Structures are given as C-alpha cells and as structure tokens.
Amino acid sequence: MSEPLRKLLCALAVMLLAPGFVFAQNGSIFGRVTDAETGEAIPGVNVVVAELNQGTASDGNGEFRIGDLPPATYTVRASFIGYDNFESIIEVGPGEDAEVNVELAAGEITLD
C-alpha cells in the first residue's frame, strides 16, 4: 500500500471514530427509588440533577436513568408527595454510569 493511500485511510478512520469518542465521554446516573420503611419500589418519583435542571420520573419498578451527563459532581434530588425530599451528591466520571439508590421516608402531611 502506498504512503499517500495509507495516510488517507488513517485520516478517514480518525474522522469516523472521533464522534464516538466525544459521546463516550458523557455518563449517566441511574438507580431505584424505594420506600425506606417497606423497601417497596415507588413509581412516579421526580428525580432531578439540580445543576442541569434535567430529570426523569421513576418507572413502575422504581427505576430511573438520567443520561448524557458531562463528567462532574452533581446534586441528585428526588421528591414525591407524602414523602420527605431526598438529596445526594454524586460524581460522574468520563463515560461512567453512577448509581444512586433513593430511599424515601414517609413525611408528615399537614393541612392549613
């Protein structure tokens, strides 16, 4: 194989692979939301990465995933009516999936 052709093939390979490396740098936060007393899954819990105002709701099994997060330290907040709010600091490294399991304690409900 000639030298110019080899250089061209290398350049093409770099251009094709480079976007994959860029996206691979982001990670995600995932976990499960449960009742602190019973251990049962809680669906529909609002889970948010505070710094990005990006979030999701837990599914029918209490599971959630927030993806495409740049590497950083984040504050994860979870809230649901009838339960105390949850907050945790978690670090997401380049291309890593960080797990945070949320246990919500029943809160007091008061009426004015």
N, C-alpha and C. Protein backbone atom coordinates (compact mmCIF):
# COMPACT_ATOMS: atom_id res chain seq x y z
N MET A 1 0.85 -1.17 0.00
CA MET A 1 0.00 0.00 0.00
C MET A 1 0.90 1.23 0.00
N SER A 2 0.56 2.19 -0.85
CA SER A 2 1.39 3.38 -0.97
C SER A 2 1.20 4.29 0.26
N GLU A 3 2.21 5.09 0.51
CA GLU A 3 2.19 6.00 1.67
C GLU A 3 1.02 7.00 1.62
N PRO A 4 0.73 7.67 0.49
CA PRO A 4 -0.41 8.59 0.45
C PRO A 4 -1.74 7.89 0.72
N LEU A 5 -1.91 6.69 0.22
CA LEU A 5 -3.15 5.94 0.44
C LEU A 5 -3.28 5.56 1.91
N ARG A 6 -2.17 5.16 2.53
CA ARG A 6 -2.17 4.80 3.94
C ARG A 6 -2.56 6.01 4.80
N LYS A 7 -2.01 7.19 4.49
CA LYS A 7 -2.35 8.41 5.23
C LYS A 7 -3.82 8.77 5.07
N LEU A 8 -4.34 8.59 3.86
CA LEU A 8 -5.75 8.88 3.59
C LEU A 8 -6.65 7.95 4.40
N LEU A 9 -6.32 6.67 4.43
CA LEU A 9 -7.12 5.71 5.20
C LEU A 9 -7.07 6.00 6.70
N CYS A 10 -5.91 6.39 7.19
CA CYS A 10 -5.79 6.74 8.61
C CYS A 10 -6.63 7.98 8.93
N ALA A 11 -6.58 8.97 8.06
CA ALA A 11 -7.37 10.18 8.27
C ALA A 11 -8.86 9.88 8.26
N LEU A 12 -9.30 9.04 7.36
CA LEU A 12 -10.71 8.65 7.31
C LEU A 12 -11.12 7.88 8.57
N ALA A 13 -10.26 7.00 9.03
CA ALA A 13 -10.56 6.24 10.24
C ALA A 13 -10.71 7.16 11.44
N VAL A 14 -9.85 8.14 11.56
CA VAL A 14 -9.93 9.10 12.67
C VAL A 14 -11.22 9.90 12.60
N MET A 15 -11.59 10.34 11.41
CA MET A 15 -12.82 11.13 11.26
C MET A 15 -14.05 10.30 11.59
N LEU A 16 -14.04 9.03 11.26
CA LEU A 16 -15.19 8.18 11.55
C LEU A 16 -15.29 7.81 13.02
N LEU A 17 -14.18 7.65 13.68
CA LEU A 17 -14.18 7.24 15.08
C LEU A 17 -14.27 8.40 16.06
N ALA A 18 -13.87 9.58 15.67
CA ALA A 18 -13.84 10.74 16.58
C ALA A 18 -15.19 11.04 17.21
N PRO A 19 -16.31 11.06 16.49
CA PRO A 19 -17.59 11.35 17.14
C PRO A 19 -17.93 10.36 18.24
N GLY A 20 -17.57 9.10 18.07
CA GLY A 20 -17.82 8.10 19.10
C GLY A 20 -17.06 8.39 20.38
N PHE A 21 -15.84 8.89 20.26
CA PHE A 21 -15.06 9.23 21.44
C PHE A 21 -15.64 10.44 22.16
N VAL A 22 -16.17 11.38 21.42
CA VAL A 22 -16.77 12.57 22.05
C VAL A 22 -17.98 12.16 22.87
N PHE A 23 -18.88 11.34 22.30
CA PHE A 23 -20.07 10.93 23.02
C PHE A 23 -19.74 9.98 24.17
N ALA A 24 -18.69 9.23 24.05
CA ALA A 24 -18.32 8.28 25.09
C ALA A 24 -17.86 8.98 26.36
N GLN A 25 -17.59 10.27 26.30
CA GLN A 25 -17.13 10.99 27.48
C GLN A 25 -18.25 11.26 28.47
N ASN A 26 -19.50 11.29 28.01
CA ASN A 26 -20.62 11.55 28.90
C ASN A 26 -21.03 10.27 29.62
N GLY A 27 -21.65 10.45 30.78
CA GLY A 27 -22.09 9.31 31.58
C GLY A 27 -23.55 9.45 31.94
N SER A 28 -23.96 8.70 32.96
CA SER A 28 -25.35 8.75 33.40
C SER A 28 -25.43 8.48 34.90
N ILE A 29 -26.59 8.82 35.43
CA ILE A 29 -26.91 8.50 36.82
C ILE A 29 -28.14 7.60 36.76
N PHE A 30 -28.07 6.48 37.47
CA PHE A 30 -29.20 5.57 37.49
C PHE A 30 -29.41 5.05 38.90
N GLY A 31 -30.57 4.44 39.13
CA GLY A 31 -30.83 3.86 40.43
C GLY A 31 -32.26 3.42 40.57
N ARG A 32 -32.65 3.21 41.81
CA ARG A 32 -34.01 2.73 42.13
C ARG A 32 -34.52 3.51 43.32
N VAL A 33 -35.81 3.84 43.29
CA VAL A 33 -36.45 4.57 44.39
C VAL A 33 -37.33 3.60 45.16
N THR A 34 -37.10 3.54 46.49
CA THR A 34 -37.90 2.65 47.33
C THR A 34 -38.38 3.39 48.57
N ASP A 35 -39.39 2.82 49.19
CA ASP A 35 -39.90 3.31 50.48
C ASP A 35 -38.91 2.87 51.55
N ALA A 36 -38.45 3.81 52.37
CA ALA A 36 -37.43 3.50 53.38
C ALA A 36 -37.91 2.48 54.40
N GLU A 37 -39.21 2.46 54.69
CA GLU A 37 -39.73 1.55 55.71
C GLU A 37 -40.03 0.16 55.16
N THR A 38 -40.67 0.11 53.99
CA THR A 38 -41.11 -1.18 53.46
C THR A 38 -40.17 -1.77 52.42
N GLY A 39 -39.34 -0.94 51.79
CA GLY A 39 -38.45 -1.41 50.74
C GLY A 39 -39.13 -1.58 49.39
N GLU A 40 -40.42 -1.24 49.32
CA GLU A 40 -41.15 -1.37 48.06
C GLU A 40 -40.78 -0.25 47.10
N ALA A 41 -40.79 -0.58 45.81
CA ALA A 41 -40.50 0.40 44.76
C ALA A 41 -41.58 1.48 44.75
N ILE A 42 -41.16 2.71 44.42
CA ILE A 42 -42.11 3.81 44.30
C ILE A 42 -42.04 4.35 42.88
N PRO A 43 -43.08 4.11 42.09
CA PRO A 43 -43.10 4.65 40.73
C PRO A 43 -43.52 6.12 40.73
N GLY A 44 -43.11 6.85 39.70
CA GLY A 44 -43.55 8.24 39.52
C GLY A 44 -42.82 9.27 40.35
N VAL A 45 -41.70 8.90 40.95
CA VAL A 45 -40.93 9.86 41.76
C VAL A 45 -40.14 10.77 40.82
N ASN A 46 -40.15 12.06 41.11
CA ASN A 46 -39.42 13.05 40.33
C ASN A 46 -37.95 13.04 40.77
N VAL A 47 -37.04 12.67 39.85
CA VAL A 47 -35.61 12.63 40.15
C VAL A 47 -34.92 13.63 39.22
N VAL A 48 -34.16 14.57 39.81
CA VAL A 48 -33.59 15.68 39.05
C VAL A 48 -32.11 15.86 39.38
N VAL A 49 -31.31 16.18 38.35
CA VAL A 49 -29.94 16.64 38.54
C VAL A 49 -30.04 18.16 38.65
N ALA A 50 -29.85 18.67 39.86
CA ALA A 50 -30.13 20.08 40.15
C ALA A 50 -29.33 21.05 39.29
N GLU A 51 -28.06 20.79 39.09
CA GLU A 51 -27.20 21.72 38.36
C GLU A 51 -27.61 21.89 36.90
N LEU A 52 -28.23 20.88 36.32
CA LEU A 52 -28.61 20.92 34.91
C LEU A 52 -30.12 21.09 34.72
N ASN A 53 -30.88 21.02 35.83
CA ASN A 53 -32.33 21.06 35.76
C ASN A 53 -32.83 20.01 34.76
N GLN A 54 -32.24 18.84 34.82
CA GLN A 54 -32.55 17.73 33.93
C GLN A 54 -32.99 16.57 34.79
N GLY A 55 -34.07 15.92 34.42
CA GLY A 55 -34.53 14.83 35.26
C GLY A 55 -35.47 13.87 34.56
N THR A 56 -36.07 13.01 35.38
CA THR A 56 -36.98 11.99 34.89
C THR A 56 -37.86 11.55 36.04
N ALA A 57 -38.78 10.65 35.76
CA ALA A 57 -39.61 10.03 36.79
C ALA A 57 -39.25 8.55 36.87
N SER A 58 -39.33 8.00 38.07
CA SER A 58 -39.05 6.57 38.22
C SER A 58 -40.17 5.76 37.55
N ASP A 59 -39.79 4.62 36.99
CA ASP A 59 -40.76 3.78 36.27
C ASP A 59 -41.54 2.90 37.24
N GLY A 60 -42.30 1.96 36.70
CA GLY A 60 -43.14 1.08 37.53
C GLY A 60 -42.37 0.23 38.52
N ASN A 61 -41.09 0.03 38.28
CA ASN A 61 -40.23 -0.73 39.20
C ASN A 61 -39.42 0.19 40.11
N GLY A 62 -39.71 1.49 40.03
CA GLY A 62 -38.96 2.47 40.83
C GLY A 62 -37.62 2.83 40.24
N GLU A 63 -37.32 2.36 39.04
CA GLU A 63 -36.01 2.60 38.43
C GLU A 63 -36.00 3.87 37.60
N PHE A 64 -34.82 4.49 37.53
CA PHE A 64 -34.66 5.71 36.74
C PHE A 64 -33.26 5.75 36.15
N ARG A 65 -33.11 6.54 35.09
CA ARG A 65 -31.81 6.78 34.46
C ARG A 65 -31.84 8.17 33.85
N ILE A 66 -30.83 8.96 34.16
CA ILE A 66 -30.64 10.28 33.57
C ILE A 66 -29.32 10.22 32.83
N GLY A 67 -29.37 10.32 31.51
CA GLY A 67 -28.19 10.11 30.69
C GLY A 67 -27.63 11.36 30.06
N ASP A 68 -26.55 11.16 29.32
CA ASP A 68 -25.84 12.20 28.58
C ASP A 68 -25.36 13.33 29.49
N LEU A 69 -24.75 12.94 30.62
CA LEU A 69 -24.25 13.91 31.59
C LEU A 69 -22.74 14.09 31.42
N PRO A 70 -22.27 15.32 31.25
CA PRO A 70 -20.84 15.57 31.21
C PRO A 70 -20.19 15.19 32.56
N PRO A 71 -18.94 14.79 32.55
CA PRO A 71 -18.27 14.46 33.81
C PRO A 71 -18.29 15.65 34.77
N ALA A 72 -18.77 15.42 36.00
CA ALA A 72 -18.86 16.47 37.02
C ALA A 72 -19.42 15.86 38.30
N THR A 73 -19.48 16.70 39.34
CA THR A 73 -20.15 16.33 40.58
C THR A 73 -21.53 16.97 40.57
N TYR A 74 -22.56 16.16 40.85
CA TYR A 74 -23.94 16.61 40.74
C TYR A 74 -24.71 16.41 42.04
N THR A 75 -25.74 17.23 42.20
CA THR A 75 -26.69 17.07 43.28
C THR A 75 -27.93 16.40 42.70
N VAL A 76 -28.23 15.22 43.21
CA VAL A 76 -29.42 14.49 42.77
C VAL A 76 -30.50 14.69 43.81
N ARG A 77 -31.68 15.14 43.35
CA ARG A 77 -32.81 15.37 44.23
C ARG A 77 -33.99 14.52 43.80
N ALA A 78 -34.69 13.96 44.77
CA ALA A 78 -35.89 13.17 44.49
C ALA A 78 -37.01 13.68 45.38
N SER A 79 -38.21 13.77 44.79
CA SER A 79 -39.35 14.24 45.56
C SER A 79 -40.62 13.52 45.10
N PHE A 80 -41.52 13.32 46.08
CA PHE A 80 -42.80 12.66 45.82
C PHE A 80 -43.75 13.06 46.94
N ILE A 81 -44.98 13.32 46.58
CA ILE A 81 -45.98 13.75 47.57
C ILE A 81 -46.13 12.69 48.65
N GLY A 82 -46.10 13.14 49.90
CA GLY A 82 -46.26 12.25 51.04
C GLY A 82 -44.95 11.73 51.60
N TYR A 83 -43.83 12.10 50.95
CA TYR A 83 -42.51 11.66 51.40
C TYR A 83 -41.59 12.86 51.60
N ASP A 84 -40.60 12.70 52.49
CA ASP A 84 -39.58 13.73 52.65
C ASP A 84 -38.71 13.76 51.40
N ASN A 85 -38.22 14.94 51.06
CA ASN A 85 -37.33 15.08 49.91
C ASN A 85 -36.00 14.39 50.17
N PHE A 86 -35.36 13.94 49.12
CA PHE A 86 -34.07 13.25 49.18
C PHE A 86 -33.06 14.07 48.40
N GLU A 87 -31.82 14.11 48.90
CA GLU A 87 -30.75 14.80 48.19
C GLU A 87 -29.44 14.05 48.41
N SER A 88 -28.66 13.91 47.35
CA SER A 88 -27.37 13.23 47.43
C SER A 88 -26.40 13.85 46.43
N ILE A 89 -25.14 13.91 46.80
CA ILE A 89 -24.08 14.40 45.91
C ILE A 89 -23.43 13.17 45.28
N ILE A 90 -23.29 13.19 43.95
CA ILE A 90 -22.71 12.04 43.25
C ILE A 90 -21.80 12.52 42.13
N GLU A 91 -20.72 11.80 41.93
CA GLU A 91 -19.75 12.16 40.90
C GLU A 91 -19.90 11.24 39.70
N VAL A 92 -19.94 11.84 38.52
CA VAL A 92 -20.00 11.10 37.26
C VAL A 92 -18.68 11.32 36.55
N GLY A 93 -17.94 10.24 36.31
CA GLY A 93 -16.67 10.33 35.60
C GLY A 93 -16.89 10.20 34.10
N PRO A 94 -15.86 10.44 33.32
CA PRO A 94 -15.97 10.33 31.86
C PRO A 94 -16.44 8.93 31.43
N GLY A 95 -17.56 8.88 30.75
CA GLY A 95 -18.09 7.61 30.27
C GLY A 95 -18.61 6.67 31.33
N GLU A 96 -18.78 7.15 32.56
CA GLU A 96 -19.21 6.29 33.68
C GLU A 96 -20.70 6.38 33.92
N ASP A 97 -21.25 5.29 34.46
CA ASP A 97 -22.62 5.27 34.96
C ASP A 97 -22.52 5.23 36.48
N ALA A 98 -23.07 6.24 37.14
CA ALA A 98 -23.02 6.32 38.59
C ALA A 98 -24.37 5.91 39.17
N GLU A 99 -24.32 5.08 40.19
CA GLU A 99 -25.55 4.57 40.80
C GLU A 99 -25.86 5.31 42.09
N VAL A 100 -27.12 5.69 42.24
CA VAL A 100 -27.60 6.27 43.50
C VAL A 100 -28.98 5.67 43.77
N ASN A 101 -29.08 4.92 44.86
CA ASN A 101 -30.35 4.33 45.23
C ASN A 101 -31.02 5.23 46.26
N VAL A 102 -32.26 5.55 45.99
CA VAL A 102 -33.01 6.54 46.77
C VAL A 102 -33.99 5.82 47.69
N GLU A 103 -33.87 6.10 48.99
CA GLU A 103 -34.84 5.59 49.96
C GLU A 103 -35.60 6.79 50.50
N LEU A 104 -36.90 6.83 50.23
CA LEU A 104 -37.72 7.95 50.68
C LEU A 104 -38.45 7.57 51.96
N ALA A 105 -38.36 8.46 52.95
CA ALA A 105 -39.06 8.26 54.22
C ALA A 105 -40.40 8.99 54.17
N ALA A 106 -41.42 8.35 54.71
CA ALA A 106 -42.74 8.97 54.74
C ALA A 106 -42.65 10.29 55.51
N GLY A 107 -43.28 11.32 54.96
CA GLY A 107 -43.25 12.64 55.59
C GLY A 107 -44.58 12.95 56.25
N GLU A 108 -44.56 14.01 57.01
CA GLU A 108 -45.80 14.47 57.65
C GLU A 108 -46.63 15.24 56.65
N ILE A 109 -47.91 14.98 56.68
CA ILE A 109 -48.83 15.73 55.83
C ILE A 109 -49.69 16.59 56.73
N THR A 110 -49.62 17.89 56.50
CA THR A 110 -50.41 18.82 57.32
C THR A 110 -51.31 19.65 56.43
N LEU A 111 -52.44 20.01 56.97
CA LEU A 111 -53.38 20.87 56.27
C LEU A 111 -53.49 22.19 57.01
N ASP A 112 -53.53 23.28 56.27
CA ASP A 112 -53.70 24.60 56.89
C ASP A 112 -55.17 24.96 56.97
